[in-house]
Short mmCIF file of C-alpha atoms in Angstrom, two decimals:
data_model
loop_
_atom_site.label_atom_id
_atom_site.label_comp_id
_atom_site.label_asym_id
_atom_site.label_seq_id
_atom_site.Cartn_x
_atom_site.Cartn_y
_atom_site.Cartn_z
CA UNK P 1020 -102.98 134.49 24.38
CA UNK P 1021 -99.90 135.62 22.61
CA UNK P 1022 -98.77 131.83 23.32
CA UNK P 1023 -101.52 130.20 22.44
CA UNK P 1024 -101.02 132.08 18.51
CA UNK P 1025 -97.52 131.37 18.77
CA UNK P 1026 -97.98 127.41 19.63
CA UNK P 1027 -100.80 127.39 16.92
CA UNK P 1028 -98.72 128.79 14.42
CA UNK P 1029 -95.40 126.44 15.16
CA UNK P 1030 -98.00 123.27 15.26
CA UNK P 1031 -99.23 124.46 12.44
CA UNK P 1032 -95.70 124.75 10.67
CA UNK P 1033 -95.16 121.07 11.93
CA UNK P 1034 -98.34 120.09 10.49
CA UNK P 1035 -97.53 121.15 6.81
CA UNK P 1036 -94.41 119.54 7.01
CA UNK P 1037 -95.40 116.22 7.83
CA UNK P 1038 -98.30 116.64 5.27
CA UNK P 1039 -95.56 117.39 2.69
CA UNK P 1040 -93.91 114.56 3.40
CA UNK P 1041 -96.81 112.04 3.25
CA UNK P 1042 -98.27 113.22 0.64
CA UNK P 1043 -94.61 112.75 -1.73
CA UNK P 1044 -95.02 109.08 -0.14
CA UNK P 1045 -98.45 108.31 -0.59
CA UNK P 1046 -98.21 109.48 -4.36
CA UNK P 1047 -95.07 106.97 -5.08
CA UNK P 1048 -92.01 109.45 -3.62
CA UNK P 1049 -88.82 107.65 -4.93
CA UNK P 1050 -85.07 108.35 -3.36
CA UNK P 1051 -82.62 110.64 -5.12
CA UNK P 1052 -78.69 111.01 -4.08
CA UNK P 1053 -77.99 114.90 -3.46
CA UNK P 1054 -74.02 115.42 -3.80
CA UNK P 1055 -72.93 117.96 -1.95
CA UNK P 1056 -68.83 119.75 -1.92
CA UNK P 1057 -67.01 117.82 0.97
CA UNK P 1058 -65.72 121.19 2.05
CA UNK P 1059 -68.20 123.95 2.49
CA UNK P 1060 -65.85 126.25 3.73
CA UNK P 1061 -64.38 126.57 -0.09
CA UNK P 1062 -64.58 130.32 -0.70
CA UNK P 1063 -65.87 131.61 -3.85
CA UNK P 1064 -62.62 132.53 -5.47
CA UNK P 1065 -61.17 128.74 -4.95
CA UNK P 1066 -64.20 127.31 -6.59
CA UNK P 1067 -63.88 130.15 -9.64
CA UNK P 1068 -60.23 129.08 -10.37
CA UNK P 1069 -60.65 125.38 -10.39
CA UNK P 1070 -58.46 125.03 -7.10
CA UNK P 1071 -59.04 121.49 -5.46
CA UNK P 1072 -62.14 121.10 -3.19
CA UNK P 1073 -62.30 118.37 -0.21
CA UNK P 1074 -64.20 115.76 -2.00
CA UNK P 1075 -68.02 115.49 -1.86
CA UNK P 1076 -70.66 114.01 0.37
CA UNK P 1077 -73.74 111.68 -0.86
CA UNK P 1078 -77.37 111.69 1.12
CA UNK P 1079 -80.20 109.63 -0.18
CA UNK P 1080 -83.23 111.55 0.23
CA UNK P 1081 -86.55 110.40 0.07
CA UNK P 1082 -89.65 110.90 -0.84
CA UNK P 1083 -88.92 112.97 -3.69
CA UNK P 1084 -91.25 113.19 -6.72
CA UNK P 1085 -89.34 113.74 -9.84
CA UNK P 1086 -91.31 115.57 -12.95
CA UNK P 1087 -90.10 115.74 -16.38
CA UNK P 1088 -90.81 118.85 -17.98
CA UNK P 1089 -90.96 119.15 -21.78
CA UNK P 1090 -87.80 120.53 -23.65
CA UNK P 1091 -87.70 122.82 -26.07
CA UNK P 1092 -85.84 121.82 -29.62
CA UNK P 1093 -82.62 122.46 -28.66
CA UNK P 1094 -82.65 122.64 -24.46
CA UNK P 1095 -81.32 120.33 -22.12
CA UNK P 1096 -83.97 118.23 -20.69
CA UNK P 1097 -85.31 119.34 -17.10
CA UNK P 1098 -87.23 118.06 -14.12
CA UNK P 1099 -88.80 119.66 -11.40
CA UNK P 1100 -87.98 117.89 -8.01
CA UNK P 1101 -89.87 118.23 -5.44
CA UNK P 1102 -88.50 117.33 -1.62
CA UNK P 1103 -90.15 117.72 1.31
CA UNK P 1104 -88.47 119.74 4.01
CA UNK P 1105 -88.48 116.62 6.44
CA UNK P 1106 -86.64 114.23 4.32
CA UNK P 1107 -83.93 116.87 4.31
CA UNK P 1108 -82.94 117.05 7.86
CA UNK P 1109 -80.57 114.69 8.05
CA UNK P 1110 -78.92 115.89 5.58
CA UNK P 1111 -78.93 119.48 6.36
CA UNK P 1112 -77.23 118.38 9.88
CA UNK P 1113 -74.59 116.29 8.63
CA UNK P 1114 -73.45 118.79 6.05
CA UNK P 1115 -73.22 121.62 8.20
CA UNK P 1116 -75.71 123.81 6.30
CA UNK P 1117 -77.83 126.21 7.94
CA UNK P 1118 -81.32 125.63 5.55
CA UNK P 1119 -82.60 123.12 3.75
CA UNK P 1120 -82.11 126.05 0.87
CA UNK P 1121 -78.37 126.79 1.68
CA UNK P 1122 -77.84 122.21 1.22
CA UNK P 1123 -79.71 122.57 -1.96
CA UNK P 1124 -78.22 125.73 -3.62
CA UNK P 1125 -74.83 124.59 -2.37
CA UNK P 1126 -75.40 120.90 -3.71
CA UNK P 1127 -72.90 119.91 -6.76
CA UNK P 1128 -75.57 117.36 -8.47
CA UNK P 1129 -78.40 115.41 -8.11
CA UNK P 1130 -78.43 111.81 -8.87
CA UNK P 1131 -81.68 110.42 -10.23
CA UNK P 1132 -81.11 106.55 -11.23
CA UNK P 1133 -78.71 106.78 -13.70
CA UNK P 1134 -79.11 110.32 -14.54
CA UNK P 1135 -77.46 112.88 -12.93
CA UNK P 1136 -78.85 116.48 -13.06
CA UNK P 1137 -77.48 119.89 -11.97
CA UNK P 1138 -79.79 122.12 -10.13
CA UNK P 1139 -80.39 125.41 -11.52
CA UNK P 1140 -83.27 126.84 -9.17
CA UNK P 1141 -84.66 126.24 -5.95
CA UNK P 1142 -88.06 127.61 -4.72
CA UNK P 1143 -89.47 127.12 -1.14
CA UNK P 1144 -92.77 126.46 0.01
CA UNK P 1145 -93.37 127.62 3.91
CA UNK P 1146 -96.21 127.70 6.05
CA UNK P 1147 -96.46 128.49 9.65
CA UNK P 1148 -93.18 129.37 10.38
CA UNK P 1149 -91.66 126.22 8.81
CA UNK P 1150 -90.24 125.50 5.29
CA UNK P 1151 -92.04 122.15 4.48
CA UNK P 1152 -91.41 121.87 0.63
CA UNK P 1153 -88.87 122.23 -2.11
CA UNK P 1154 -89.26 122.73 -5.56
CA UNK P 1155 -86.08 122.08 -7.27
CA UNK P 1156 -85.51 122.66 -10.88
CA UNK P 1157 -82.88 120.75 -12.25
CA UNK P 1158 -80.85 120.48 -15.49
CA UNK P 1159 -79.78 117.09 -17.07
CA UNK Y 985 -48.71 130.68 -16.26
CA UNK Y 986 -51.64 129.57 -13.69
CA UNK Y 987 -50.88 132.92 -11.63
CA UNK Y 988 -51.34 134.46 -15.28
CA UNK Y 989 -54.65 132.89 -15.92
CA UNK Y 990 -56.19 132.65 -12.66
CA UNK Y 991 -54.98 137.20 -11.96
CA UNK Y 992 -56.19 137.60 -15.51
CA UNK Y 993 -59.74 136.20 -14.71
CA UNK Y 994 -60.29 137.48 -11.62
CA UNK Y 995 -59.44 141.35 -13.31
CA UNK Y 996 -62.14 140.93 -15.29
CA UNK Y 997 -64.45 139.15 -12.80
CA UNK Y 998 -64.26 141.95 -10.34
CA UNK Y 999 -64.46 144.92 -13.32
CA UNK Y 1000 -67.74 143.16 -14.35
CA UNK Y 1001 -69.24 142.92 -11.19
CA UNK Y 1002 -68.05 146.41 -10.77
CA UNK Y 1003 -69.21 147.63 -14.45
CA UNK Y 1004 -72.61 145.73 -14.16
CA UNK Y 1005 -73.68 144.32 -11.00
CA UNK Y 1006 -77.06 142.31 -12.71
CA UNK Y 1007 -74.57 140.66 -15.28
CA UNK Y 1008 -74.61 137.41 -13.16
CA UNK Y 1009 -75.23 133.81 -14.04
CA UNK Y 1010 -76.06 130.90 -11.86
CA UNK Y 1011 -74.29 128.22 -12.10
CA UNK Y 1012 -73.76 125.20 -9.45
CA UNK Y 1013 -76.45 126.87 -7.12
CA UNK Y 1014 -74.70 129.94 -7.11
CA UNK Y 1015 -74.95 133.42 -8.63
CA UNK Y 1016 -72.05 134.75 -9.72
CA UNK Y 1017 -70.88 137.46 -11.97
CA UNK Y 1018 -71.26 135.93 -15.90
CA UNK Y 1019 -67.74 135.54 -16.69
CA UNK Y 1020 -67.08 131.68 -16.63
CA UNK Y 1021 -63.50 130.15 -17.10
CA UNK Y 1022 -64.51 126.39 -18.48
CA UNK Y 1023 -61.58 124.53 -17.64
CA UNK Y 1024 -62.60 125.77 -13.91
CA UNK Y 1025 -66.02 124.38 -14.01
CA UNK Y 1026 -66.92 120.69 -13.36
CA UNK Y 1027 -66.67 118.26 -16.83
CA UNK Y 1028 -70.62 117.98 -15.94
CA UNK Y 1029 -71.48 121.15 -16.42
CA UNK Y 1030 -74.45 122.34 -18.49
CA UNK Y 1031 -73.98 123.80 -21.79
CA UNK Y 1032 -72.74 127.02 -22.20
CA UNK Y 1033 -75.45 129.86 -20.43
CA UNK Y 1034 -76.43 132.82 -22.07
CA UNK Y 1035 -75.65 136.36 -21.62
CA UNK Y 1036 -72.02 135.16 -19.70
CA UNK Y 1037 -68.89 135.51 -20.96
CA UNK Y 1038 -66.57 132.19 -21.14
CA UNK Y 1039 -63.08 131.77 -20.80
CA UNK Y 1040 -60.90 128.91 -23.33
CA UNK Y 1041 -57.30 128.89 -22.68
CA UNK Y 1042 -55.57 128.17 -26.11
CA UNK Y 1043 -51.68 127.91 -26.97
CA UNK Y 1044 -49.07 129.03 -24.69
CA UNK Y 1045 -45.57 129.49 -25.92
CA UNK Y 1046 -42.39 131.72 -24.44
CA UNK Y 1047 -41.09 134.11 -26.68
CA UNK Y 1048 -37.50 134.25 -26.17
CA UNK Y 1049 -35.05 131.33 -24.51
CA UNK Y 1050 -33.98 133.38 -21.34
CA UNK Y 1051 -34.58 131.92 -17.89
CA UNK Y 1052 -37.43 133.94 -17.57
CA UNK Y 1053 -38.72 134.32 -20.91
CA UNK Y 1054 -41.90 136.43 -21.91
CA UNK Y 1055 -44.53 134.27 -22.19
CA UNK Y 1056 -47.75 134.72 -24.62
CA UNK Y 1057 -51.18 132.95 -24.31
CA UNK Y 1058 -53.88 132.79 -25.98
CA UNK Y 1059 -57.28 133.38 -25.08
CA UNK Y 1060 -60.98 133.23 -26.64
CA UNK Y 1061 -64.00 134.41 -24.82
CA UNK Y 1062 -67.25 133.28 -26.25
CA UNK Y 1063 -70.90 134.69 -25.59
CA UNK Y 1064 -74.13 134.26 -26.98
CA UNK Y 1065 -77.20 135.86 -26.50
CA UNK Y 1066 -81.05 135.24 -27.27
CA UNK Y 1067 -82.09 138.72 -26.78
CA UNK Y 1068 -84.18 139.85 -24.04
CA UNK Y 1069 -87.99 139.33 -25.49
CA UNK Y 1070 -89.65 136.05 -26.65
CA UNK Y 1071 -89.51 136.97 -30.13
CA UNK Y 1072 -85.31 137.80 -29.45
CA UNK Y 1073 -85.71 140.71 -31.83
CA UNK Y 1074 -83.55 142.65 -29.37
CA UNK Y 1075 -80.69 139.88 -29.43
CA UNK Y 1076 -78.44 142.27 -31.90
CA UNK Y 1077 -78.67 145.13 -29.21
CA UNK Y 1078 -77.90 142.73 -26.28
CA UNK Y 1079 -74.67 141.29 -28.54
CA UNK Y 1080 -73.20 144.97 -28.90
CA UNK Y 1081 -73.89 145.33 -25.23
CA UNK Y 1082 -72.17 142.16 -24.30
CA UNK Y 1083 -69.62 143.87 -27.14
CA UNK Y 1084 -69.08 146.52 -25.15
CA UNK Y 1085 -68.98 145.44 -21.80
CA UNK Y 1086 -65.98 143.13 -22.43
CA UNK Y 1087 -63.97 145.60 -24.20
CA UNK Y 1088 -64.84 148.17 -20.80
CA UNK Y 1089 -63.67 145.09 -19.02
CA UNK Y 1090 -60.45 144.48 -20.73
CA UNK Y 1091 -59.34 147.86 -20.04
CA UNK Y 1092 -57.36 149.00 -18.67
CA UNK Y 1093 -54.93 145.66 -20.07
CA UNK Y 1094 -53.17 144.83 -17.76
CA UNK Y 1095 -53.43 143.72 -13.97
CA UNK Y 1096 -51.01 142.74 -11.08
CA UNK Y 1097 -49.99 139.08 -11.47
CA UNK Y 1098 -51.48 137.35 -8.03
CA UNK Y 1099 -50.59 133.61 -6.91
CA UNK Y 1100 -53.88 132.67 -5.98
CA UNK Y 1101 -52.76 129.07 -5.03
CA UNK Y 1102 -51.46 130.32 -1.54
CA UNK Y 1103 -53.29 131.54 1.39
CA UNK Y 1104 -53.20 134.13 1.89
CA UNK Y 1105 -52.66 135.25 -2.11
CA UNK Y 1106 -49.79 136.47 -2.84
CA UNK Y 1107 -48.51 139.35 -4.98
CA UNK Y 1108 -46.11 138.26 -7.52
CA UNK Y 1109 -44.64 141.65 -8.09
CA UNK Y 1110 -44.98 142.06 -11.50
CA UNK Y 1111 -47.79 142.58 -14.02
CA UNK Y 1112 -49.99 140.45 -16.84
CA UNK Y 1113 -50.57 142.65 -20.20
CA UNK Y 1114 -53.03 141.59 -22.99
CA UNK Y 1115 -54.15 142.72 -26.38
CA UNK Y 1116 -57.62 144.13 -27.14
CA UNK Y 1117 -60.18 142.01 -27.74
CA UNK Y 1118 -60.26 140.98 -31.72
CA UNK Y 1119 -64.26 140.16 -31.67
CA UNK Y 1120 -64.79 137.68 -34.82
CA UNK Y 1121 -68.01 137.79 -36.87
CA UNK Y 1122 -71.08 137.44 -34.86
CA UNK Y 1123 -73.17 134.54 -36.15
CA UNK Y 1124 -77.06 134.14 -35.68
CA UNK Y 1125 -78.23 130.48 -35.39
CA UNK Y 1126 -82.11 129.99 -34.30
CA UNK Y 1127 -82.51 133.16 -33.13
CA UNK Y 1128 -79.08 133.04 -31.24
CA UNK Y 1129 -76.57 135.64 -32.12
CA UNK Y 1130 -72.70 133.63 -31.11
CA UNK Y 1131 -69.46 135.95 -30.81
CA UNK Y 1132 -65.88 134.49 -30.05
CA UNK Y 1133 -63.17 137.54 -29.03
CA UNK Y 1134 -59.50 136.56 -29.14
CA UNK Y 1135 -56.78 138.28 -27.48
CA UNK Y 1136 -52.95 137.43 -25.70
CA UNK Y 1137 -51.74 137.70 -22.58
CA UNK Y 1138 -48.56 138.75 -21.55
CA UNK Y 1139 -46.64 137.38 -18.29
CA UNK Y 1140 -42.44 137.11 -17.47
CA UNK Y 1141 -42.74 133.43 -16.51
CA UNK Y 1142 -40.76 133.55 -13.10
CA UNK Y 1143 -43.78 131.39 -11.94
CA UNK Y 1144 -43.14 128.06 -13.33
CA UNK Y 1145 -41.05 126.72 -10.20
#
């Protein structure tokens, strides 16, 4: 029995996450670049005093639906980004990060077309065991 | 100098956290404690956040010809604050707060001068002094109160090989 919940549950985690995904596609998901530090292992203090980093890594991701949202006079222009967990795995392996949240709160920029954005916030979406969307909210 | 300015910030990084652990900003995905040193942060970076203290490096000059002279530095830390409520009608209060937190910070002046370059850091044996805080005249834009505070730092330069 125990089993049984346990398989429903994981299914059900894989479920959301491929509904996340098609549902970015089906409603026109584009591709953003996420830049991420070259060197994760860059403590806290380097990164404070301006000491050099190992260069920076580049994944396209995709589908991502971008969002403007409206500014107020005087604020920088932001979007709300939302990834699905899926399109993320790639990345999350080759970058050595542990989450899909760790890659995206350790990312240095996201590049949108021309316009490159910093991310300020990251919420997560997760369903049956499984993170299957992420709601980014980025800075231009 | 860089010993200077990088043991100078982390003094007051770690008496922040210390003083007033929710005093933190994120920035780049992380959350730190709100004391930013700009030349340190990428030329990308978003304008200035609120409630954080920020770090300009200004002139540098030695004060006497010796082969270790005493060197001075200049330094301005700027913060603004839009109060805590929609309307910002606290945003005076929150100013004197940030007011007093950096002079709490800047004291005791002085801290051991650390080369933070090498791994593992190393102590320089010696010490970096600074003035008080001179806080300028507080001005309030659109509901934003701005302060600059200017002080001078103090270092024997035996660090410039």
């Amino acid at each position: 029995m125990l089993n049984t919940i346990t398989e429903a549950v994981t299914q059900s985690g894989v479920i959301w996450k491929r509904a996340a995904e098609s549902v970015l596609r089906s409603v026109g998901g584009v591709e953003i670049q996420l830049i991420v530090s070259g060197s994760p292992q860059v403590d806290e203090n380097s990164r404070e005093l301006g000491l050099p980093a190992g260069g920076s890594q580049q994944f396209a991701i995709s589908p991502v639906v971008v969002s403007w949202l409206p500014a107020k006079p005087a604020e920088r222009t932001r979007a709300e980004i939302f990834i699905a967990a899926a399109s993320l795995e790639g990345a999350i392996e080759a970058s050595g990060a542990s989450s899909g949240v760790e890659l995206l709160q350790n990312a240095l920029a996201i590049v949108f077309g021309e316009r490159r954005l910093r991310i300020a916030a990251v919420q997560v979406g997760a369903a049956g065991g499984a993170e299957y969307l992420y709601t980014v909210t980025a800075v231009l | 100098m860089q010993s200077a300015k990088d043991s100078f910030y982390m003094a007051l990084r770690d008496r922040l956290a210390t003083l007033n652990p929710q005093r933190t900003v994120l920035l780049e995905g992380r959350t730190r404690p709100a004391i930013v040193v700009r030349e340190n942060e990428p030329a990308t970076a978003v304008e200035d956040q609120p409630n954080t203290f920020y770090l300009d490096w200004g002139l540098a000059l030695a004060l006497d010809d010796s082969e270790t002279p005493v060197m001075q530095m200049q330094c301005t830390v700027g913060y603004w604050t839009a109060g805590s409520t929609d309307s910002a009608g606290d945003r005076g209060r929150q100013m004197t707060k940030l007011d007093e937190e950096l002079l709490q910070i800047c004291d005791p002046p002085r801290t051991r001068l650390l080369d933070y370059s090498s791994s593992p850091v190393t102590d320089l044996g010696r010490n970096v002094f600074w003035t008080p805080p001179a806080m300028k005249a507080k001005a309030d834009e659109q509901g934003r109160v701005h302060r600059a505070a200017e002080l001078t730092i103090y270092f024997l330069a035996e660090d410039w090989q």
